[in-house]
Amino acid sequence: MSKTLNRRDFIKTTSATTIGVATIANGITLTTFAGTNKTPVTNEKRWGMLIDTNKLSEIDIDGMVSACKKEQGWGSEVHSTGNQKPGWIKKLKVKDKATGKVSNLALMCQHCEEPPCVDVCPTNASMKREDGIVLVDKHLCIGCRYCMMACPYDARSFVHETLSNQKEHMPRGKGTVESCTMCVHKIDKGEVPACVTSVNSDAVIFGDLYDASSKINQTLKTIQSAQIRADLNLNTGVRYSGL
Amino acid sequence: MSNIRFEQIEGKILGFYALIAGLGILVLAALGSVYYMEHHGHFVTGMNNRIVWGMPHVFALFLIAAASGALNVASISSVFNKKLYKPLSRLSGLVALSLLAGGLMVLVLDLGRPDRLIVAMTEYNFKSIFAWNIILYNGFFVVVAVYLWMMFERRMNRFSRKAGLVAFGWRLILTTGTGSIFGFLVAKQAYDAVIMAPMFIIMSFAFGLAFFILILMASYQWTNRPLGDAVVNRLSNLLGVFVAAVMYFVAVYHLGNLYLAENTGVENFILFDGGIYTKLFWYGQIILGELIPMALIYHPATKGNRSTLGLASVLIIIGGLIQLYVIIIGGQAYPMELFPGKEILEGYGGVAQYSTSLPEMSLGVGGVALAIIAVTFLVKLLAFLPESLADDVDDPHHKG
């Protein structure tokens, strides 16, 4: 290497190093966030949920909401009123205008493949994992709420007050945005989301949408299902049947 | 034209200090409100998970739009080479920078975590209009500051036209970015229309010029400097044209939306049965903020009268704030169409309620106050204002 370092080489080397460091730094953040995960998350899986509104009773949905509150530690806010209260998952009653058929369903983050919240987030705090789970990095969120403006499912909440007694696996912070994490902390341990466990029937099926042998994949192949606001082409991870 | 002499204002009179003190109190009140909101959390505001952007955003986006519009006077001089406007260019750049500073103060201090501003400056998602806006806003400060320097520094004067061109291009992109904050939101029926970008540009023309005219007339009146009719009447005509253009865009936006069945719900809400939003739209935005100012500007009985021009400018500013209120709050209040063809009986829907809180209002007003303080201070510090804008000085072809 007798060649002296010219300016172009210098810029090349420095850029490469910077990109390298940035990549590692990113990795660290994500690993910390995923917690106990030992194997890297890949896009070979796509986690999803199928909710059968014909089988799901109102009691089931109430159970799902309570299970989510208990697991993630939200719902005991004291100062927030009305629409200020968080709603990671909520019960909806929907009536068909033509037939009058009434359906009950649980609505939460739909874990879109093309999430508008991720597109609009200025700081990359809203992000989608390789396996399709959409999350908020609480360390990067500046609380601008643009993601809440962009979400077509009203799935996100803003923490309006100081919180205490938080769950260790789910730090929540005043002034940041939060939503259903599909219980990523459980999925990474090979478990199933809390709301799914709470339902004692196959009204809610959780699994890998890509895995041809999974129950969710096979069921979706045989029955008619729908995505909410399918017209937006977001390709949601949460699907509904019986709507 | 080369005879134009720029001079600082003296600012030794009681009025100057009273103005600074009064505005300073408003800024302090805003900072106090921010401390209150950040300490307790946003539950003390009227904002919630349905109305996520409230009064602070109305003020912030209004000021940001007005900022880019205030630069127009300079652009007309340097880009379109209209000599009459040249003496006004420095003030135009100053008002633009000051309004932007006020708007950004409001926007940033309403964040859930304003302490993480450094994250916003270092982590960029280039798919986000917001991230682009952070770059565009910061860039605007640099571009306009350089432009001002070229105008101030005699040796650099020859570059001022080119700098003006860059600033003009930048401000068009900036306002496009501001309008696109809403234009690209597919989720909400009231937004998701590309026309919002050009509509914001034309809104910025009107709001910015209204601010500029008020500041120009006030500073010449209070410093007893001559301000000729030629320049004031020209600005007045221009303001009228801009307001007419805003009305055109508002009409096209709403008529276009009405045509699409999926948007008739939200259009009926804003235009006919939206309660407070319908009232604000017709009485506030259209009548108070557009029709009355147009009448004041063009009616033979009031045309050329400085007081009525001042009143028209104030009404345009109030009407502009109302317009942004209708767009931002009204657009969020109307529920999203989650299930087309179905009716939601429970769990979501209905018109979201919002009533602004005192701290939110105080923060917004503080942003305006900061902008005016900045102008007031800087015209004393640097020679932004020509010592005379009398007709024979400003317009050599004036026949008077």
XYZ file of C-alpha atoms in Angstrom:
643
model
C 0.000 0.000 0.000
C 2.264 2.697 -1.220
C -0.648 4.716 -2.471
C -1.374 7.798 -0.439
C -4.873 8.309 0.779
C -6.603 10.786 -1.487
C -9.791 12.615 -0.656
C -12.072 10.254 -2.550
C -10.638 7.210 -0.798
C -10.962 8.958 2.505
C -14.633 9.705 1.917
C -15.232 6.120 0.766
C -13.562 4.617 3.823
C -15.248 6.950 6.260
C -18.667 6.401 4.702
C -18.228 2.637 4.815
C -17.181 2.805 8.463
C -20.079 5.105 9.307
C -22.585 2.819 7.587
C -21.037 -0.148 9.371
C -21.288 1.486 12.761
C -24.835 2.650 12.036
C -25.853 -0.894 11.076
C -24.415 -2.353 14.248
C -25.993 0.363 16.302
C -29.343 -0.377 14.691
C -28.942 -4.057 15.400
C -28.271 -3.388 19.049
C -31.397 -1.269 19.374
C -33.564 -3.902 17.746
C -32.116 -6.760 19.775
C -32.639 -4.856 22.978
C -36.178 -4.215 21.931
C -36.928 -7.817 21.067
C -35.669 -8.840 24.476
C -35.238 -12.582 24.842
C -35.010 -13.383 21.155
C -31.940 -15.472 20.360
C -32.460 -16.364 16.724
C -32.721 -13.478 14.320
C -36.169 -12.526 13.105
C -36.538 -13.229 9.392
C -39.127 -12.588 6.733
C -39.661 -16.311 6.243
C -42.461 -15.996 8.747
C -45.400 -13.628 8.738
C -47.328 -13.633 11.955
C -51.046 -13.163 11.614
C -54.405 -13.681 13.199
C -57.759 -14.818 11.902
C -60.853 -13.680 13.784
C -64.110 -15.490 13.028
C -66.871 -13.063 13.932
C -69.525 -15.786 13.653
C -67.888 -17.759 16.439
C -66.632 -14.894 18.566
C -69.046 -13.915 21.331
C -69.184 -10.543 23.024
C -67.927 -12.211 26.191
C -64.965 -13.559 24.230
C -64.101 -10.066 23.061
C -64.378 -8.619 26.564
C -62.045 -11.405 27.658
C -59.568 -10.509 24.917
C -59.559 -6.860 25.995
C -59.021 -7.787 29.658
C -56.272 -10.244 28.785
C -54.480 -7.553 26.777
C -54.778 -5.006 29.581
C -53.431 -7.507 32.091
C -50.590 -8.694 29.897
C -49.413 -5.264 28.740
C -50.391 -3.223 31.767
C -52.669 -0.584 30.273
C -56.150 0.535 31.268
C -55.553 1.754 34.803
C -54.753 5.332 33.834
C -56.268 7.705 36.354
C -56.251 11.102 34.701
C -57.003 10.351 31.066
C -60.662 10.787 30.194
C -62.853 9.577 27.343
C -60.865 9.315 24.150
C -57.628 9.995 26.025
C -57.671 6.499 27.533
C -55.541 3.972 25.704
C -57.197 1.300 23.589
C -54.760 -1.281 22.323
C -57.675 -3.532 21.447
C -61.364 -2.680 21.439
C -64.746 -4.235 20.909
C -66.702 -3.121 17.863
C -70.313 -3.823 16.956
C -70.964 -3.471 13.254
C -74.251 -3.622 11.347
C -74.566 -4.348 7.655
C -76.606 -1.530 6.101
C -78.330 -3.849 3.621
C -78.990 -7.060 5.548
C -79.033 -5.671 9.072
C -76.675 -8.416 10.227
C -74.806 -7.399 13.370
C -71.247 -8.637 13.931
C -68.992 -8.214 16.924
C -65.284 -8.058 16.480
C -62.056 -7.169 18.200
C -60.108 -4.385 16.543
C -56.425 -3.780 17.173
C -53.321 -2.971 15.161
C -53.778 -4.894 11.924
C -50.012 -5.352 11.458
C -50.068 -4.230 7.848
C -47.479 -5.328 5.350
C -47.464 -1.735 4.092
C -48.112 0.146 7.337
C -48.982 3.846 6.831
C -47.748 4.546 10.373
C -44.261 3.348 9.444
C -44.280 5.402 6.246
C -45.107 8.666 7.993
C -42.968 8.286 11.137
C -40.195 10.889 10.859
C -37.746 9.113 13.166
C -38.221 5.421 12.274
C -39.766 4.833 15.699
C -42.715 3.145 14.020
C -41.252 0.064 12.449
C -42.160 -3.292 11.028
C -40.198 -6.348 12.023
C -39.158 -8.793 9.357
C -41.851 -11.177 10.563
C -44.565 -8.590 9.974
C -45.119 -7.312 13.508
C -45.557 -3.532 13.621
C -44.064 -1.875 16.698
C -43.158 1.492 18.180
C -39.590 1.929 19.419
C -40.297 3.897 22.583
C -36.756 5.260 22.595
C -37.117 6.899 19.212
C -40.706 8.114 19.454
C -40.831 11.907 19.798
C -44.603 11.965 20.317
C -45.542 13.776 17.101
C -48.653 11.573 16.642
C -48.370 11.599 12.854
C -48.712 7.804 12.921
C -52.036 8.187 14.705
C -53.197 10.525 11.949
C -52.127 7.971 9.359
C -53.516 4.765 10.893
C -56.759 3.766 9.142
C -57.760 1.522 12.065
C -57.666 3.953 14.999
C -55.330 1.402 16.519
C -52.840 3.666 18.241
C -52.947 5.497 21.551
C -50.904 8.328 22.958
C -49.819 8.110 26.586
C -51.461 11.188 28.095
C -50.130 10.908 31.659
C -47.345 9.669 33.906
C -47.591 5.922 34.498
C -46.555 3.699 37.359
C -46.348 -0.067 37.942
C -45.446 -0.911 34.379
C -44.756 -4.380 33.075
C -41.088 -5.177 32.732
C -41.474 -6.490 29.192
C -43.561 -3.529 28.074
C -42.135 -0.156 29.005
C -44.644 2.594 28.256
C -43.802 6.246 28.404
C -45.736 9.470 28.810
C -45.640 11.417 25.581
C -45.079 8.464 23.273
C -47.384 6.411 21.079
C -48.263 2.776 21.664
C -50.367 0.006 20.170
C -50.839 -3.754 20.023
C -47.472 -5.501 19.789
C -49.071 -8.850 18.972
C -47.432 -9.797 22.288
C -44.065 -9.865 20.563
C -42.411 -10.723 23.889
C -44.424 -13.935 24.041
C -44.077 -14.784 20.349
C -40.301 -14.542 20.639
C -40.490 -17.174 23.383
C -42.614 -19.414 21.197
C -45.837 -18.476 22.943
C -49.149 -17.139 21.671
C -50.551 -13.590 22.153
C -52.524 -13.090 25.357
C -55.798 -12.212 23.618
C -55.663 -15.405 21.554
C -55.056 -17.534 24.656
C -58.015 -15.942 26.396
C -60.506 -17.292 23.852
C -61.500 -20.901 24.523
C -62.499 -21.751 20.964
C -61.042 -21.512 17.502
C -62.755 -18.149 16.998
C -59.300 -16.570 17.005
C -56.460 -18.395 15.281
C -52.900 -17.171 15.536
C -49.952 -18.387 13.493
C -47.547 -18.028 10.614
C -49.450 -16.988 7.506
C -46.682 -18.314 5.252
C -46.432 -21.773 6.834
C -48.527 -24.102 4.666
C -48.924 -26.527 7.542
C -50.162 -23.929 10.027
C -53.796 -23.866 11.044
C -54.206 -20.223 10.083
C -52.787 -20.823 6.616
C -55.009 -23.852 6.015
C -58.136 -22.178 7.348
C -57.559 -19.078 5.231
C -57.300 -21.348 2.176
C -60.685 -22.908 2.778
C -62.914 -20.132 4.106
C -63.815 -16.666 2.919
C -62.030 -13.985 4.853
C -61.596 -10.251 4.586
C -59.175 -7.522 5.514
C -60.574 -4.323 6.980
C -60.203 -1.515 4.439
C -58.820 -3.982 1.905
C -59.245 -1.167 -0.636
C -56.191 0.537 0.838
C -54.003 -2.399 -0.239
C -52.146 -2.552 3.061
C -52.243 -6.367 3.214
C -53.028 -6.728 6.885
C -51.769 -9.503 9.108
C -55.080 -9.638 10.980
C -57.916 -11.128 8.954
C -61.633 -11.504 9.657
C -64.214 -14.011 8.543
C -67.994 -13.781 8.846
C -68.045 -10.037 8.388
C -33.931 52.962 -6.962
C -30.330 52.889 -5.835
C -31.208 55.884 -3.692
C -33.077 53.723 -1.225
C -31.520 54.131 2.203
C -32.062 51.468 4.784
C -31.863 52.376 8.438
C -32.495 50.744 11.803
C -35.410 52.027 13.776
C -34.475 54.017 16.853
C -36.596 52.049 19.258
C -35.991 54.396 22.149
C -39.581 55.322 22.656
C -41.747 53.896 25.376
C -43.990 52.198 22.830
C -41.166 50.015 21.583
C -40.388 48.658 25.040
C -44.056 48.311 25.892
C -44.548 46.233 22.752
C -41.588 44.004 23.557
C -42.749 43.610 27.162
C -46.321 42.792 26.180
C -45.250 40.199 23.636
C -42.653 38.870 26.066
C -45.377 38.142 28.602
C -47.256 36.143 25.961
C -44.130 34.135 25.152
C -43.506 33.478 28.847
C -47.118 32.373 29.252
C -46.595 29.962 26.358
C -43.474 28.520 27.955
C -45.330 28.159 31.250
C -48.104 26.299 29.438
C -45.563 23.980 27.853
C -44.085 23.190 31.247
C -47.578 22.498 32.584
C -48.509 20.242 29.653
C -45.239 18.346 29.607
C -45.122 17.926 33.367
C -48.627 16.502 33.653
C -48.924 14.938 30.239
C -51.343 15.765 27.477
C -54.380 14.791 29.553
C -54.552 18.422 30.674
C -55.203 19.457 27.057
C -58.313 19.015 24.948
C -56.449 16.633 22.671
C -57.091 12.905 22.758
C -56.595 9.740 20.722
C -59.133 10.841 18.109
C -58.183 14.522 17.914
C -54.456 13.963 18.137
C -53.532 17.357 16.730
C -55.212 20.296 18.381
C -54.953 24.047 18.649
C -51.124 24.125 18.728
C -51.055 22.524 15.275
C -53.578 25.027 13.969
C -51.248 27.859 14.982
C -48.064 26.058 13.993
C -49.165 25.149 10.489
C -50.731 28.565 10.019
C -47.470 30.293 10.970
C -45.373 27.959 8.828
C -47.618 28.570 5.832
C -47.604 32.314 6.474
C -43.802 32.250 6.768
C -43.292 30.926 3.277
C -45.910 33.341 1.975
C -44.260 36.346 3.597
C -41.211 35.729 1.438
C -43.280 36.379 -1.673
C -42.704 40.102 -1.619
C -38.967 39.518 -1.911
C -39.514 36.876 -4.573
C -41.604 39.208 -6.708
C -38.737 41.661 -6.617
C -35.867 39.280 -7.282
C -37.486 36.549 -9.354
C -39.979 38.597 -11.328
C -37.871 41.737 -11.272
C -40.548 44.142 -10.092
C -38.621 47.176 -8.904
C -41.392 48.529 -6.702
C -40.985 45.610 -4.324
C -37.224 45.754 -4.058
C -37.049 48.064 -1.017
C -39.386 45.667 0.769
C -37.268 42.557 0.176
C -35.264 42.699 3.389
C -38.345 43.039 5.547
C -40.001 40.256 3.585
C -37.142 37.870 4.380
C -37.177 38.914 8.025
C -40.924 38.398 8.450
C -40.607 34.995 6.767
C -37.872 33.831 9.135
C -39.646 35.185 12.196
C -42.971 33.546 11.385
C -41.241 30.248 10.747
C -39.450 30.471 14.084
C -42.775 31.109 15.821
C -44.460 28.218 14.042
C -41.665 25.782 14.758
C -41.611 26.784 18.405
C -45.269 25.806 18.702
C -44.870 22.604 16.704
C -41.851 21.381 18.626
C -43.134 22.290 22.071
C -46.330 20.349 21.528
C -44.452 17.101 20.881
C -45.002 14.394 23.449
C -41.249 14.347 23.963
C -39.814 17.737 22.944
C -36.657 16.750 24.828
C -35.989 14.266 22.041
C -35.638 16.919 19.370
C -32.131 15.628 18.774
C -33.672 12.307 17.676
C -35.737 14.158 15.099
C -32.571 15.828 13.841
C -30.513 12.650 13.605
C -32.933 9.833 12.714
C -34.533 10.333 9.338
C -37.124 8.220 7.619
C -37.029 9.537 4.092
C -40.449 8.108 3.324
C -41.942 10.483 5.882
C -43.204 13.891 4.799
C -42.465 15.048 8.348
C -38.814 14.082 8.047
C -38.628 15.998 4.755
C -40.280 18.953 6.411
C -37.651 19.013 9.153
C -35.027 19.349 6.418
C -37.104 21.874 4.473
C -37.737 24.062 7.537
C -34.111 24.076 8.624
C -33.016 24.660 5.055
C -35.394 27.604 4.774
C -33.559 29.353 7.609
C -30.242 28.866 5.846
C -31.464 29.789 2.371
C -33.281 32.938 3.513
C -30.415 33.947 5.805
C -27.989 33.725 2.880
C -30.455 35.637 0.708
C -30.659 38.393 3.330
C -26.898 38.528 3.599
C -26.604 39.004 -0.168
C -29.086 41.842 0.050
C -27.332 43.485 3.002
C -23.751 43.119 1.851
C -23.051 45.492 -0.991
C -20.333 43.249 -2.465
C -22.782 40.379 -2.629
C -25.706 42.349 -4.076
C -25.105 40.969 -7.535
C -25.868 37.469 -6.293
C -29.065 38.459 -4.567
C -31.260 37.669 -7.566
C -29.901 34.138 -7.789
C -30.265 33.651 -4.045
C -33.814 34.976 -4.339
C -34.558 32.412 -7.014
C -33.281 29.595 -4.807
C -35.308 30.899 -1.872
C -38.414 31.097 -4.050
C -37.996 27.518 -5.231
C -37.317 26.360 -1.693
C -40.406 28.011 -0.266
C -42.612 26.427 -2.946
C -41.269 22.991 -2.069
C -41.605 23.771 1.641
C -45.284 24.662 1.425
C -45.881 21.665 -0.833
C -44.410 19.626 2.007
C -46.648 21.304 4.562
C -49.782 20.682 2.497
C -48.680 17.114 1.828
C -48.746 16.357 5.564
C -52.474 16.036 4.966
C -52.510 15.261 1.274
C -50.884 11.863 1.763
C -53.058 10.599 4.600
C -55.159 7.848 3.059
C -56.879 6.988 6.317
C -58.968 10.108 6.741
C -61.718 11.091 4.336
C -61.119 14.814 4.710
C -57.498 14.542 3.609
C -55.938 12.267 1.012
C -56.247 14.847 -1.775
C -53.191 16.041 -3.676
C -54.880 19.401 -4.211
C -54.017 20.164 -0.582
C -50.416 20.909 -1.546
C -51.173 23.683 -4.077
C -54.017 24.880 -1.852
C -51.562 25.345 1.011
C -49.242 27.273 -1.293
C -51.959 29.733 -2.245
C -53.124 29.952 1.372
C -49.563 30.802 2.342
C -49.546 33.631 -0.225
C -52.576 35.239 1.385
C -51.673 34.672 5.059
C -48.051 35.723 4.600
C -48.918 38.891 2.721
C -51.554 39.833 5.303
C -48.897 39.574 8.040
C -46.409 41.476 5.933
C -48.804 44.349 5.225
C -49.704 44.702 8.902
C -46.070 44.728 9.982
C -45.119 47.162 7.214
C -47.901 49.617 7.976
C -47.414 49.385 11.744
C -43.659 49.915 11.613
C -43.915 52.931 9.308
C -46.751 54.422 11.292
C -45.025 53.975 14.639
C -41.647 55.261 13.459
C -43.158 58.186 11.548
C -41.500 57.146 8.322
C -43.226 58.002 5.060
C -45.038 55.144 3.336
C -46.480 56.047 -0.049
C -49.799 54.955 -1.509
C -48.205 53.394 -4.579
C -46.635 50.547 -2.691
C -49.499 50.052 -0.240
C -52.131 49.970 -2.969
C -50.118 47.524 -4.999
C -49.808 45.186 -2.019
C -53.495 45.629 -1.293
C -54.463 44.554 -4.827
C -52.144 41.590 -4.622
C -53.713 40.540 -1.318
C -57.164 40.629 -2.884
C -56.015 38.440 -5.761
C -54.508 35.919 -3.346
C -57.676 35.714 -1.281
C -59.702 35.147 -4.454
C -57.293 32.381 -5.420
C -57.703 30.730 -2.015
C -61.465 30.761 -2.520
C -61.038 29.136 -5.904
C -58.966 26.309 -4.442
C -61.360 25.822 -1.542
C -64.250 25.576 -4.031
C -62.438 23.051 -6.255
C -61.377 20.993 -3.244
C -64.897 20.722 -1.838
C -66.687 20.299 -5.171
C -64.199 17.625 -6.190
C -64.725 15.795 -2.914
C -68.502 16.056 -3.182
C -68.379 14.258 -6.520
C -66.828 11.148 -4.954
C -69.422 9.047 -3.148
C -66.868 7.903 -0.565
C -66.312 11.506 0.514
C -69.867 12.835 0.544
C -70.150 12.012 4.233
C -67.299 14.227 5.298
C -68.297 16.950 2.818
C -71.822 17.059 4.201
C -70.266 17.245 7.637
C -68.076 20.255 6.892
C -70.455 22.079 4.553
C -73.909 21.395 5.982
C -74.466 19.484 9.200
C -71.181 19.556 11.099
C -72.370 21.930 13.826
C -69.468 24.078 14.956
C -67.306 23.094 11.967
C -69.990 24.080 9.452
C -70.475 27.409 11.240
C -66.746 28.034 11.342
C -66.430 27.153 7.665
C -69.158 29.458 6.380
C -69.144 32.322 8.877
C -65.491 32.228 9.884
C -63.497 31.077 6.897
C -65.650 32.111 3.938
C -67.477 35.232 5.104
C -65.219 36.745 7.771
C -61.903 35.588 6.350
C -62.512 35.853 2.618
C -65.621 37.722 1.427
C -65.444 40.677 3.848
C -61.705 41.254 3.270
C -62.284 41.115 -0.498
C -65.052 43.675 -0.162
C -62.873 45.913 2.010
C -60.027 45.705 -0.485
C -62.020 46.263 -3.666
C -65.106 48.274 -2.737
C -64.759 51.847 -4.026
C -65.807 53.231 -0.638
C -62.975 51.531 1.256
C -60.395 50.966 -1.473
C -57.084 52.657 -0.747
C -57.937 53.264 2.900
C -55.136 52.068 5.166
C -57.363 51.345 8.142
C -59.672 49.122 6.146
C -56.684 47.402 4.541
C -55.357 46.731 8.044
C -58.740 45.392 9.075
C -58.886 43.209 5.961
C -55.433 41.810 6.791
C -56.454 41.047 10.367
C -59.605 39.308 9.120
C -57.577 37.253 6.629
C -55.322 36.112 9.467
C -58.287 35.215 11.697
C -60.040 33.542 8.764
C -56.844 31.641 7.979
C -56.611 30.300 11.511
C -60.260 29.258 11.266
C -59.586 27.583 7.924
C -56.788 25.533 9.450
C -58.997 24.718 12.421
C -61.669 23.372 10.075
C -59.103 21.376 8.091
C -57.139 19.995 11.048
C -59.731 19.554 13.795
C -62.775 19.092 11.565
C -60.943 16.547 9.445
C -60.078 14.498 12.515
C -63.463 14.900 14.219
C -65.288 13.178 11.386
C -64.971 9.408 11.915
C -62.945 7.267 9.538
C -64.790 4.936 7.216
C -63.651 1.665 8.778
C -66.313 -0.529 7.221
C -67.700 0.818 3.957
C -71.308 -0.323 3.589
C -71.651 -0.970 7.289
C -72.683 1.053 10.264
C -70.646 0.961 13.466
C -73.010 0.659 16.409
C -70.465 0.520 19.194
C -66.760 0.891 19.899
C -65.809 3.528 17.348
C -67.422 6.273 15.350
C -69.424 9.361 15.967
C -68.000 12.837 15.775
C -65.002 13.177 18.085
C -65.304 15.944 20.633
C -62.643 18.541 21.109
C -62.558 21.697 23.125
C -59.304 23.547 23.236
C -57.661 24.147 26.594
C -56.097 27.359 27.826
C -52.498 26.054 27.723
C -52.916 24.965 24.093
C -54.268 28.364 23.140
C -51.527 30.094 25.079
C -48.842 28.070 23.299
C -50.290 28.993 19.914
C -50.538 32.699 20.720
C -47.003 32.542 22.125
C -45.770 31.440 18.711
C -47.296 34.501 17.065
C -45.839 36.715 19.803
C -42.375 35.225 19.316
C -42.542 35.973 15.601
C -43.492 39.605 16.203
C -40.832 40.054 18.907
C -38.213 38.753 16.496
C -39.259 41.261 13.842
C -39.400 44.125 16.337
C -35.941 43.400 17.732
C -34.265 42.837 14.423
C -35.543 45.985 12.713
C -33.864 47.867 15.577
C -30.675 45.838 15.295
C -30.194 45.824 11.523
C -31.206 48.059 8.659
C -34.196 46.158 7.374
C -36.490 49.107 6.703
C -35.972 51.845 4.112
C -36.061 55.203 5.811
C -38.659 56.300 3.319
C -41.111 54.481 1.107
C -42.707 57.683 -0.122
C -44.060 57.423 -3.635
C -41.342 59.537 -5.262
C -38.613 57.500 -3.573
C -39.976 54.045 -4.119
C -41.566 54.448 -7.504
C -39.755 56.873 -9.819
C -42.558 56.602 -12.371
C -45.196 57.545 -9.891
C -47.254 60.455 -11.046
C -48.405 62.298 -8.050
